[in-house]
Coordinates of C-alpha atoms in Angstrom, one line a residue:
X121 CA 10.6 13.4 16.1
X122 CA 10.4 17.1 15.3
X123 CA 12.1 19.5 17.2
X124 CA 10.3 22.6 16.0
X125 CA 6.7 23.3 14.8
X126 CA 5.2 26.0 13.5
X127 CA 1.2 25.3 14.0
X128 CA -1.3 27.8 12.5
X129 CA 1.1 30.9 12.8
X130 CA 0.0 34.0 11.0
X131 CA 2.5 37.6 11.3
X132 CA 2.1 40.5 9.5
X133 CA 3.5 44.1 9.8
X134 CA 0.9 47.1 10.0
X135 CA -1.8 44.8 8.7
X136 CA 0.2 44.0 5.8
X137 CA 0.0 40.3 5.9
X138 CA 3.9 38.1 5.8
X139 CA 2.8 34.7 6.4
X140 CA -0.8 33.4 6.8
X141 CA -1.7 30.3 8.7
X142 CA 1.4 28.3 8.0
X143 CA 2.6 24.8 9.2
X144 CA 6.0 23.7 9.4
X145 CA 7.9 20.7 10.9
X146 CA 11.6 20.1 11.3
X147 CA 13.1 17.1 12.6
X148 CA 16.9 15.9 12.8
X149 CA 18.0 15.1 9.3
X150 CA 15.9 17.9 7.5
X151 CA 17.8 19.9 5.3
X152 CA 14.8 22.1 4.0
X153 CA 15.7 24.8 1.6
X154 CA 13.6 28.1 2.3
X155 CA 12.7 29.5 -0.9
X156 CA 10.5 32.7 -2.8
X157 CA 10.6 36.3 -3.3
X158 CA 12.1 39.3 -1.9
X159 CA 9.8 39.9 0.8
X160 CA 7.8 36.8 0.9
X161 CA 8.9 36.4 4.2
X162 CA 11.9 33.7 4.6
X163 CA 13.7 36.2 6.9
X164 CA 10.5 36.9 9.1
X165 CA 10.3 32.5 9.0
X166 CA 13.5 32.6 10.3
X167 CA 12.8 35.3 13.0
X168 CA 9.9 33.7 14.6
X169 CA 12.0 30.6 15.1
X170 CA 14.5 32.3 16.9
X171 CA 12.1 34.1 19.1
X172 CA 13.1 37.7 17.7
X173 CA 9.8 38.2 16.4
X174 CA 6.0 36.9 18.0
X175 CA 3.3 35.0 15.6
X176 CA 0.2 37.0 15.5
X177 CA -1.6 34.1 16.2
X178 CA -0.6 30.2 16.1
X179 CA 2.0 28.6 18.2
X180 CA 6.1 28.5 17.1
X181 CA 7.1 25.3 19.5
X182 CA 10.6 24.2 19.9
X183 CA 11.8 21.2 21.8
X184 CA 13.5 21.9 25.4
X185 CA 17.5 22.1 25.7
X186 CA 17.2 22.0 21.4
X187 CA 20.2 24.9 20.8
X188 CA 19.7 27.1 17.6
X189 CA 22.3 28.6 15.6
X190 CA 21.2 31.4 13.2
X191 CA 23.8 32.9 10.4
X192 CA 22.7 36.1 8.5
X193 CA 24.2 37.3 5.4
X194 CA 24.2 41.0 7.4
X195 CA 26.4 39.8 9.9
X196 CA 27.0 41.9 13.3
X197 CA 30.3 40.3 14.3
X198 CA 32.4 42.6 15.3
X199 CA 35.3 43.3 18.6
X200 CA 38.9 43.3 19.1
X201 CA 39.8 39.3 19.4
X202 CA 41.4 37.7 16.1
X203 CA 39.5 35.5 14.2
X204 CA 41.5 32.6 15.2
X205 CA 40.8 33.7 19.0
X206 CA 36.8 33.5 18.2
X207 CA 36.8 30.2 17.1
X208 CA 39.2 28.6 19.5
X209 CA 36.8 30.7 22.5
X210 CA 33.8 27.4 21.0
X211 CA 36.1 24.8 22.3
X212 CA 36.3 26.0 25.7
X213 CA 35.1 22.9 27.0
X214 CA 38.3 20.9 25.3
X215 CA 40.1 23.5 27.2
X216 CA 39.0 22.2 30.3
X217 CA 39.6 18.5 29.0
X218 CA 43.2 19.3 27.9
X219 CA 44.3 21.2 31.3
X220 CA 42.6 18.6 33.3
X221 CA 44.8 15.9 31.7
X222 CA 47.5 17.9 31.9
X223 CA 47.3 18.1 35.5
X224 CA 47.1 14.5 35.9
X225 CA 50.1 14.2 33.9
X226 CA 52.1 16.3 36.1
X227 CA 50.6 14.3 39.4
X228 CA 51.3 11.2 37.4
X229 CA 55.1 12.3 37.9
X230 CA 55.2 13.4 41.6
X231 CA 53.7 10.5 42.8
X232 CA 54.3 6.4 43.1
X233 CA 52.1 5.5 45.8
X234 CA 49.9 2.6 44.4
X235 CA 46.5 4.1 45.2
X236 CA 47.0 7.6 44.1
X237 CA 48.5 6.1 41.3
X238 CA 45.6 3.9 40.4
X239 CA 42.9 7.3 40.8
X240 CA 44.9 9.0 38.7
X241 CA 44.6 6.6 36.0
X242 CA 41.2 5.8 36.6
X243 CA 40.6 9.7 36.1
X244 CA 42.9 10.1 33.2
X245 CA 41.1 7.6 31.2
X246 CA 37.9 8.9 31.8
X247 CA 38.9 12.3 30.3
X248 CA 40.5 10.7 27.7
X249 CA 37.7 9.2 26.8
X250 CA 35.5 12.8 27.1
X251 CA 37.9 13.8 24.9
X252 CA 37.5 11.4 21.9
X253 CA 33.7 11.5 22.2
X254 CA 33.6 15.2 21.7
X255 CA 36.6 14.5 19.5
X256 CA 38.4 17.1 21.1
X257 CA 41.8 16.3 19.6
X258 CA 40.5 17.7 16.4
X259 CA 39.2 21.4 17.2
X260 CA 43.1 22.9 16.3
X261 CA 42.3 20.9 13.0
X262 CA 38.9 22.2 12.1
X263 CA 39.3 25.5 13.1
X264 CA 42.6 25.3 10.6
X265 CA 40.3 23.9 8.0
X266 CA 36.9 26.3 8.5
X267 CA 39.4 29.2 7.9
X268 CA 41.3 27.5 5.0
X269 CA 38.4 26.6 2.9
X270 CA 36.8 29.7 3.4
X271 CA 39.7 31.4 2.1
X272 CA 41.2 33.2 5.4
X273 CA 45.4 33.9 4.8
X274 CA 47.5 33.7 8.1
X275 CA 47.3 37.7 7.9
X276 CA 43.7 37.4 8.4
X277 CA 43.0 35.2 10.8
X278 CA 45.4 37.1 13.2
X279 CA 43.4 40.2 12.7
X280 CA 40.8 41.5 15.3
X281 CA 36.9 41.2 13.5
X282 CA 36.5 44.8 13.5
X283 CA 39.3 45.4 11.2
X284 CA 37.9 43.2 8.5
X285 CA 35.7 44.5 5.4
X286 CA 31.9 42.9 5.6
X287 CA 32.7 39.9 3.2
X288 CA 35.2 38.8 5.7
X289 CA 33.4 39.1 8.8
X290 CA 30.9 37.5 7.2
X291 CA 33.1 34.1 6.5
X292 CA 33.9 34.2 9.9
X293 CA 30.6 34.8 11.4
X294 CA 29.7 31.6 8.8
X295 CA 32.8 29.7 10.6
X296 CA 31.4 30.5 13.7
X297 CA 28.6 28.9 13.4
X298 CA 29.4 25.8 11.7
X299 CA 32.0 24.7 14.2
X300 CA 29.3 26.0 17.0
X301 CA 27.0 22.9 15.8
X302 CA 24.1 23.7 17.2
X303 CA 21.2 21.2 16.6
X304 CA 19.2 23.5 14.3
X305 CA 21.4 25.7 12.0
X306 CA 19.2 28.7 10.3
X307 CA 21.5 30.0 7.6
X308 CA 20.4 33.1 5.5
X309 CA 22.1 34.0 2.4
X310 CA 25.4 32.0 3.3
X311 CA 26.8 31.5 0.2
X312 CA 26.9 35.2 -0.7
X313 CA 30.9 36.1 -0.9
X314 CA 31.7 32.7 -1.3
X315 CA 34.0 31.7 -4.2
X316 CA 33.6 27.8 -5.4
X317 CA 35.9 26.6 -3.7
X318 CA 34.2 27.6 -0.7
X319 CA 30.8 26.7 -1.8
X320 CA 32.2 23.4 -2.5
X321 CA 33.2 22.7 1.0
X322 CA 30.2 24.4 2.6
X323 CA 28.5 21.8 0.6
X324 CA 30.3 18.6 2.2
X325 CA 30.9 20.2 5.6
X326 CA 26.3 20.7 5.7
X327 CA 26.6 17.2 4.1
X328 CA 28.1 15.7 7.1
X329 CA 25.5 17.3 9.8
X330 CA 23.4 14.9 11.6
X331 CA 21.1 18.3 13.2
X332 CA 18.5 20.1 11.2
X333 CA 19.3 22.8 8.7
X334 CA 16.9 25.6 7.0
X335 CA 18.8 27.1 4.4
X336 CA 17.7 30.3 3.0
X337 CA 19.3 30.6 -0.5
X338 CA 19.1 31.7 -4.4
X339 CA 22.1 29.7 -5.3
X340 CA 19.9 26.5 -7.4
X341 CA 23.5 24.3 -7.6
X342 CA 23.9 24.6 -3.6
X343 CA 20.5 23.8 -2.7
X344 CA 20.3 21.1 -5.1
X345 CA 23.3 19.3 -3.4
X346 CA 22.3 20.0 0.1
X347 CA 18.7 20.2 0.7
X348 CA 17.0 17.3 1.0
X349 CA 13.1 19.1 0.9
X350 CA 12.1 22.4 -0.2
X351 CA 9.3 25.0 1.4
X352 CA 8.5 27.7 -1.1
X353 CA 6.9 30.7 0.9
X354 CA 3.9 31.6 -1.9
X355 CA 0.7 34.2 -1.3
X356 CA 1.9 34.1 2.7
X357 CA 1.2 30.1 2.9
X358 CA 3.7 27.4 2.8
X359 CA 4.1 24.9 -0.1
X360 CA 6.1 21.9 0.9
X361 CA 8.1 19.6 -2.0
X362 CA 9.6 16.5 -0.9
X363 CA 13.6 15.9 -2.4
X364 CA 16.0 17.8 -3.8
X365 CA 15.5 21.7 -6.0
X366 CA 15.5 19.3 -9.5
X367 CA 12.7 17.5 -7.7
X368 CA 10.5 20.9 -6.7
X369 CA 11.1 22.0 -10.3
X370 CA 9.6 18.5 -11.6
X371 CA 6.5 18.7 -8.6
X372 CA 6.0 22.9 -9.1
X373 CA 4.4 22.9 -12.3
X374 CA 2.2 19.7 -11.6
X375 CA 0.7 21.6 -8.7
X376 CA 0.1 24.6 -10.5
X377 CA -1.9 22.5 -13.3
X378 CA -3.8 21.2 -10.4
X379 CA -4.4 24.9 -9.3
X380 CA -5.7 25.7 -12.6
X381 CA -8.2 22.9 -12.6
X382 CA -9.6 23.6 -9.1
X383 CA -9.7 27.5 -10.6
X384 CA -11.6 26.1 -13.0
X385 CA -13.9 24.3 -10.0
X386 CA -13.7 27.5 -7.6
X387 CA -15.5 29.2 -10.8
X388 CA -18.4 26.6 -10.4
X389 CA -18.3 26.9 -7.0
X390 CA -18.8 30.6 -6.8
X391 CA -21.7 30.4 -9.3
X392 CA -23.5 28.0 -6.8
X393 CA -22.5 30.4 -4.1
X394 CA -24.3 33.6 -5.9
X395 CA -27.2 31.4 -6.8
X396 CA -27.4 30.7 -3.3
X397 CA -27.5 34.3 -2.6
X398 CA -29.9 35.0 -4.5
X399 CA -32.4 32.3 -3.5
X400 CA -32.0 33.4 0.2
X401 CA -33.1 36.6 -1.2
X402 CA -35.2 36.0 -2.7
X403 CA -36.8 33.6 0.2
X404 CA -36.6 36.0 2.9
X405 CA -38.7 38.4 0.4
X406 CA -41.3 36.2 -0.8
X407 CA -41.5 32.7 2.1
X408 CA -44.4 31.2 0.4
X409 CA -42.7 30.5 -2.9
X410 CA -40.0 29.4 -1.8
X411 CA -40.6 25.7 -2.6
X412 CA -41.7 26.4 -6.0
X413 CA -38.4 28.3 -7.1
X414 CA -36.7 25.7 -5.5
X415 CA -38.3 23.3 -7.5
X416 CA -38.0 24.7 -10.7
X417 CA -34.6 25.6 -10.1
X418 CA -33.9 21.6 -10.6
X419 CA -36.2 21.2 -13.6
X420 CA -34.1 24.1 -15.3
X421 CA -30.9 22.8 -14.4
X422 CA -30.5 20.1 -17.3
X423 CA -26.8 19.9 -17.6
X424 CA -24.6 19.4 -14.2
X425 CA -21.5 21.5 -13.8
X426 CA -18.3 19.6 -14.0
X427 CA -18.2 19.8 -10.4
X428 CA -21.4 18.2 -10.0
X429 CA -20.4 15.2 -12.7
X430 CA -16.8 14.6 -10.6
X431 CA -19.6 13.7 -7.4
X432 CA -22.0 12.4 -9.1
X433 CA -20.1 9.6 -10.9
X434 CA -18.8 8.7 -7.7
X435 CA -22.3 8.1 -6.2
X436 CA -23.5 5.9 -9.5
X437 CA -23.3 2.8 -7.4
X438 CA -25.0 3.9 -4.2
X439 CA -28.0 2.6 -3.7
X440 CA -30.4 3.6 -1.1
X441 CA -33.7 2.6 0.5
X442 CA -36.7 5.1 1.0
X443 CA -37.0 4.4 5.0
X444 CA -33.5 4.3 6.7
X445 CA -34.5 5.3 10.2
X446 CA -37.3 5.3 13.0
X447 CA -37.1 7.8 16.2
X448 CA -39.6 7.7 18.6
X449 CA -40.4 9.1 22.0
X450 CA -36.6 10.0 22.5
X451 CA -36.4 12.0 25.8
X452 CA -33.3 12.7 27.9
X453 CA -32.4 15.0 31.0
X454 CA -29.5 16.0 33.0
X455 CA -30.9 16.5 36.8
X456 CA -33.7 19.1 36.2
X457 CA -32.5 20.3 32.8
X458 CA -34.7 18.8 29.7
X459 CA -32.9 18.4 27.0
X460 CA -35.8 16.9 24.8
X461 CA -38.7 14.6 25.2
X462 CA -41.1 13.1 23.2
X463 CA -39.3 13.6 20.2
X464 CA -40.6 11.7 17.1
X465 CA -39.2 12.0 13.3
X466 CA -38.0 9.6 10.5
X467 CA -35.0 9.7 8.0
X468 CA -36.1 9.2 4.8
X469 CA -33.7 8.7 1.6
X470 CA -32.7 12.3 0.0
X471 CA -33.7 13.8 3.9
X472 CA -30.9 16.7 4.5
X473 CA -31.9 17.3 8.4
X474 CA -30.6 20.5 9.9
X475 CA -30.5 20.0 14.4
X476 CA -29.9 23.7 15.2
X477 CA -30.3 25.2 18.8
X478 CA -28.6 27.0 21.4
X479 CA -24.9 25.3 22.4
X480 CA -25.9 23.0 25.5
X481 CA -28.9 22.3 24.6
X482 CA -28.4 18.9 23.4
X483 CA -28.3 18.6 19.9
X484 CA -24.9 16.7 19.9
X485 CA -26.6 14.2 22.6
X486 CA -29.1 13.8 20.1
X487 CA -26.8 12.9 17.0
X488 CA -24.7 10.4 19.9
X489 CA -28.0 8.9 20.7
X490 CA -28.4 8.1 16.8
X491 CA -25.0 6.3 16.7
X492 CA -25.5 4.8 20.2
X493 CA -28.6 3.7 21.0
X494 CA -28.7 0.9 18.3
X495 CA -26.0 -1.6 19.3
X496 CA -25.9 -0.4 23.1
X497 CA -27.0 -2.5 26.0
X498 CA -30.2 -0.8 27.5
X499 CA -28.5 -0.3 30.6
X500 CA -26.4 1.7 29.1
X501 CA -28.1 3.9 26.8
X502 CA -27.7 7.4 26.5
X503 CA -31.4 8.3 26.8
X504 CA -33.7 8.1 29.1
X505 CA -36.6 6.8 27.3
X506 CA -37.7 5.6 23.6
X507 CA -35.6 4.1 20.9
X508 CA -34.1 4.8 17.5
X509 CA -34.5 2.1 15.1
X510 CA -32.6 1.7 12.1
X511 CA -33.4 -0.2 8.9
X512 CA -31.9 -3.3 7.9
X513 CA -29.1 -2.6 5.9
X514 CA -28.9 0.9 6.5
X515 CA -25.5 1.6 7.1
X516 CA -24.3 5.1 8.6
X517 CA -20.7 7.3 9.3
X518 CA -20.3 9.8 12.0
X519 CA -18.1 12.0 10.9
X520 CA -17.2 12.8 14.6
X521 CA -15.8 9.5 14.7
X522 CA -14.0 9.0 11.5
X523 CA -11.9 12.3 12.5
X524 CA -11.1 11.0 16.2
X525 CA -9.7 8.0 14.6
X526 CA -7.6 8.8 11.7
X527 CA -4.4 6.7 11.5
X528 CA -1.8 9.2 12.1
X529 CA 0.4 7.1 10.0
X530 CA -1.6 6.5 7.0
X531 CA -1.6 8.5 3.9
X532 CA -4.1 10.8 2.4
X533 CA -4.4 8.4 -0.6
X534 CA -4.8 5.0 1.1
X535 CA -6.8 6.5 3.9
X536 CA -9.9 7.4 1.4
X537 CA -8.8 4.7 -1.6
X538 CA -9.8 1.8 1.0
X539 CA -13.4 3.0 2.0
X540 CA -16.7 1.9 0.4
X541 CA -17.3 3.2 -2.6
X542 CA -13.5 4.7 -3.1
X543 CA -12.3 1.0 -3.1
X544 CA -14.4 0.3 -6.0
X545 CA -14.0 2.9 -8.2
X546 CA -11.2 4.0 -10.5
X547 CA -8.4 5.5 -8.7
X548 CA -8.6 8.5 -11.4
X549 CA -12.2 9.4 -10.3
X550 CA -11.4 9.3 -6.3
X551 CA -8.1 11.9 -7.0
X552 CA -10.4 13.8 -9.1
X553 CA -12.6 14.5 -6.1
X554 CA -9.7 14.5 -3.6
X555 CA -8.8 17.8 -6.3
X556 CA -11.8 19.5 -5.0
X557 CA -10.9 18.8 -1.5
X558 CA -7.6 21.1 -2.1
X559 CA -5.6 17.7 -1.7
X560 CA -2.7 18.0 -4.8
X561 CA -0.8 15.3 -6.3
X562 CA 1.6 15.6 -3.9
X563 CA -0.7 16.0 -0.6
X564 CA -2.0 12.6 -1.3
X565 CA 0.9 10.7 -0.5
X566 CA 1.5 12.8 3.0
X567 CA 1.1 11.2 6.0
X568 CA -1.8 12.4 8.2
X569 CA -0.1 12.7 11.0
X570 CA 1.5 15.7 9.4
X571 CA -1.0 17.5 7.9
X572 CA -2.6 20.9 9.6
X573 CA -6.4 20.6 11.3
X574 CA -8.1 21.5 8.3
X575 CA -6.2 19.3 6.2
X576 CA -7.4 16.0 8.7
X577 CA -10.9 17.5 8.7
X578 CA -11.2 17.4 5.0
X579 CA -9.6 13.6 4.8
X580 CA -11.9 12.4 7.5
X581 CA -15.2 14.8 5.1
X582 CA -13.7 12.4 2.1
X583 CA -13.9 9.2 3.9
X584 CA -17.5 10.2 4.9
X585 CA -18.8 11.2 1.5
X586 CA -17.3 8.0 -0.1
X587 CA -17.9 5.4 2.5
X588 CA -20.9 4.0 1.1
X589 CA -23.2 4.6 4.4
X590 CA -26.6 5.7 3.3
X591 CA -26.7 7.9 6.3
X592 CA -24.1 11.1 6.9
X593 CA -24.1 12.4 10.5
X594 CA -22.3 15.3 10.8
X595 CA -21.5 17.5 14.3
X596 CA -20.2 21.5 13.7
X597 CA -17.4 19.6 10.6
X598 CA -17.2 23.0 9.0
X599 CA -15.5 24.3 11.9
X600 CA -11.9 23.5 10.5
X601 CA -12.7 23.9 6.8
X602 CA -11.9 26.9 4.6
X603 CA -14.4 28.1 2.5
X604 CA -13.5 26.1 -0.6
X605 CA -13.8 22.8 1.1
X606 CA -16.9 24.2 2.4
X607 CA -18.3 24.6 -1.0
X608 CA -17.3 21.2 -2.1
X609 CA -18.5 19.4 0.8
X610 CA -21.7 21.1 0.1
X611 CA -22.2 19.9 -3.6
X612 CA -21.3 16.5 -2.4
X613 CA -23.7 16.3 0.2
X614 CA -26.7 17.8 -2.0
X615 CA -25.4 15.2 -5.1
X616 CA -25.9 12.6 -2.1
X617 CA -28.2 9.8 -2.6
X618 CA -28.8 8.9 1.0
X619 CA -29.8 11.2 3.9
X620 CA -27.4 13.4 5.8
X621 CA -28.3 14.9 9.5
X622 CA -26.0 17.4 10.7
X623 CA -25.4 19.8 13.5
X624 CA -24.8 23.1 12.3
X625 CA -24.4 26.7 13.1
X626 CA -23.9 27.7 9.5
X627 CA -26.4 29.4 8.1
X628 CA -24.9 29.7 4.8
X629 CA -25.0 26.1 4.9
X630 CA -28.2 25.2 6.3
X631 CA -30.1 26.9 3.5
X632 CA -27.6 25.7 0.8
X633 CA -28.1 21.8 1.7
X634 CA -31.2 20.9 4.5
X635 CA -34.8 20.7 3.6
X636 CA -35.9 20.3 6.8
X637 CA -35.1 21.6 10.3
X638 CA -35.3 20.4 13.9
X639 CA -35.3 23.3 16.4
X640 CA -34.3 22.7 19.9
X641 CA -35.9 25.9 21.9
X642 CA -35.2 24.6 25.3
X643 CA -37.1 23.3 28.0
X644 CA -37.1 20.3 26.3
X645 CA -39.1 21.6 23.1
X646 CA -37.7 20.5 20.0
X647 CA -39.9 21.5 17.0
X648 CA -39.7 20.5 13.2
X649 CA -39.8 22.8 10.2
X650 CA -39.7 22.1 6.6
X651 CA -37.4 24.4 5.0
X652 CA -33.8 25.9 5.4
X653 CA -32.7 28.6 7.8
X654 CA -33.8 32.4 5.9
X655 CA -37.4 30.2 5.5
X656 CA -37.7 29.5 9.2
X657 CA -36.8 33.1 10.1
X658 CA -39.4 34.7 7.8
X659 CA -41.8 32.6 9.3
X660 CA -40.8 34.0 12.4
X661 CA -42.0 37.5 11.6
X662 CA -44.9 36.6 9.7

């Protein structure tokens, strides 16, 4: 269970960006070493989890009673008590323990009357055992050893903090901490002024922690020994590697090969995205050719982008049937408000339907109505009269669905490798794809249930696109995609064999991917056109 998460949080200083739309969980156990460059933000990180600074946007959560102990390598440690006197102020509470007993020792003495005798016993054991669970005989000992290791002489520790150099009150700022033990330690820069020795048993005492620990550091031997994951803070986002420092040098480079070959796919990307520019152009300056470009666009285009190959070879298998669906005389109301009626169109193979209206004004109802009305008593149907009718064997996915239902505790990989048409082909193929998606070698073996919103959305895009379903019903899904995800999902769903309806306020999108349109203007009218979104709007005005 995590006791603090970051969710979506985004800080930057006189709109100079820190950290953009990060994620971060940390659980008992976690020993994450914070790592990048001067300025990248690791302090700032550090900050917002201590409440000393506000996210601009995003939530910073931290578990109720969870007590956090933060050491900076600029220490502010200062007054007139020793060093020694500090430390022994933590154990307080022992204090307490050790007087109490100590009066019970004394009343133990004064008094033989059997039931005093036997309450005072009672009592005595009780604190005794207090005292071993917070093993309380041992705070004269590891105070001792905190300011042995860390290289205090007697001289030293008798002296008050403010007549100590910095390096000094550092150590015992560091010594303050540790034998604080609070559930979360934030330590920046501890190991700065430390000799080896020190460092060594730094090492062993983090070692032996059962809280969380988030250890901002340079020093490559110490975070090797400690950290058990590391978070490198990269272009404001977090990048997450699983294991020790010897580990993220093995994982960094693999991911940064994978960023070259999606650089390589953003490039494709793009070009589709200025082609699209330009055919909305040139569609909003000349409607009635519109289809014709279109049309000879796809005779020109001989050779698919490797973007379009990585889809395509996926889709190979998928066979489809001309007629996949019948709707007729749909209708439905709520009181006197008329969603649609009389409502009549077909799905055909290689359909990309486009339902685009006001909000409210029923275009989800209609996409339920799709999914419901099939295998739903009649009794309990969502519309108020005529049916949908779906061809035999033609199978669809609602994306709504697939993303409501993710297994939290599945992985990226298995999650997509055992649907339709990712079961059957090569496992080299399917990763390929999941590369477009922004999923990296090391994403795929994350557990859902720990990635960010976006992250889900795209799993649940992949398990739609490969599924197998000859139909794609879609419902506002690029609402937690970025805009690369956006583009892939786009090639895959114009490379897609079958039909794919979707409810959309993207225009980008519309006119990138549907051929037709269905227009709810209220009052119940819902009215077809054939074309994408900059068509429809120059037919307006003409």
């Amino acid at each position: 269970m995590s006791l603090i998460r970051l969710q979506n949080v985004t800080k930057a200083y006189e709109d100079k960006p820190v950290l953009r739309e990060i994620y971060l969980r940390i659980a008992a156990g976690d020993r994450v070493g914070l790592i990048g460059r001067n300025g990248s933000g690791k302090t700032t990180l550090l900050k917002l989890i201590l409440g000393q600074e506000a996210p601009d946007n995003g939530l910073v959560e931290i578990n109720p009673g969870v007590g956090i102990g933060y050491f900076s390598q600029f220490s502010s440690m200062d007054g007139t008590q020793t060093v020694e006197q500090d430390l022994d102020s933590l154990f307080e509470h022992i204090h307490t323990l050790e007087y109490s007993l100590l009066e019970i020792e004394l009343a133990l003495e004064a008094t033989s009357a059997p039931g005093e005798l036997e309450r005072l016993l009672h009592r005595q054991a009780t604190l005794m055992d207090e005292m071993q669970r917070q093993d309380g005989w041992n705070a004269p000992n590891k105070i001792d050893t905190a300011l042995s290791r860390l290289g205090f002489n007697l001289e030293q520790r008798r002296l008050p903090v403010e007549r100590l150099s910095g390096g000094w009150r550092n150590r015992a700022a560091l010594a303050h901490i540790l034998l604080q033990a609070p559930q979360v330690l934030l330590l920046d820069e501890p190991t700065n002024f430390l000799d080896i020795e020190a460092l060594t048993w730094l090492e062993e005492w983090l070692l032996g922690q059962k809280g969380a620990l988030v250890l901002v550091s340079h020093d490559r031997h110490f975070l090797e020994r400690v950290a058990n994951r590391i978070v490198e803070i990269e272009n404001y986002h977090l990048q997450e590697y699983p294991g020790s420092y010897t580990e993220y040098v093995k994982q960094k480079p693999l991911r940064l090969k994978s960023l070259e070959r999606q650089f390589q796919h953003e490039a494709e990307l793009l070009a589709f995205e200025a082609e699209a520019i330009t055919e909305r152009k040139e569609t909003a300056r000349n409607p009635s050719q519109a289809l014709k470009r279109r049309l000879a666009n796809i005779k020109r285009q001989t050779e698919p982008r490797l973007v379009d190959k990585i889809i395509t070879g996926l889709y190979d298998g998928l066979k489809v049937s001309k007629d996949l669906c019948l709707v007729e005389g749909l209708a439905k109301s709520y009181g006197s408000q008329i969603l649609f009626q009389g409502l009549n169109f077909e799905i055909h193979r290689s359909d990309r339907i486009a339902i685009i209206g006001p909000n409210g004004c029923g275009k989800t109802t209609l996409l339920n109505a799709l999914v419901q009305e099939e295998n739903t008593p009649k009794a309990h149907r969502a519309l108020d009269q005529g049916r949908v009718v779906w061809a035999k064997g033609a199978a669809y996915i609602y994306y709504n669905e697939i993303f409501e239902n993710l297994d939290l505790n599945d992985s990226v990989t298995h999650a997509v490798n055992v649907v339709g048409m990712a079961y059957l082909a090569p496992r080299k193929k399917v990763n390929a794809f999941l590369g477009l998606l922004q999923f990296s070698e090391m994403d795929l073996n994350q557990k859902i249930g720990t990635l960010s919103g976006g992250q889900r959305a795209r799993v649940a895009l992949a398990q739609c696109l490969l599924s197998g379903a000859n139909v794609i019903l879609l419902d506002e899904h690029t609402n937690h995609l970025d805009l690369t995800s956006t583009q892939v999902m786009e090639r895959a769903l114009i490379n897609f064999p079958g039909a794919v309806v979707v409810v959309s306020h993207d225009r980008f999108f519309i006119d990138k991917v549907a051929t037709r349109l269905l227009i709810f203007e209220g009052g119940g009218k819902v009215t077809p056109f054939e074309g994408g979104w900059t068509l429809y709007t120059a037919s307006l005005s003409s």
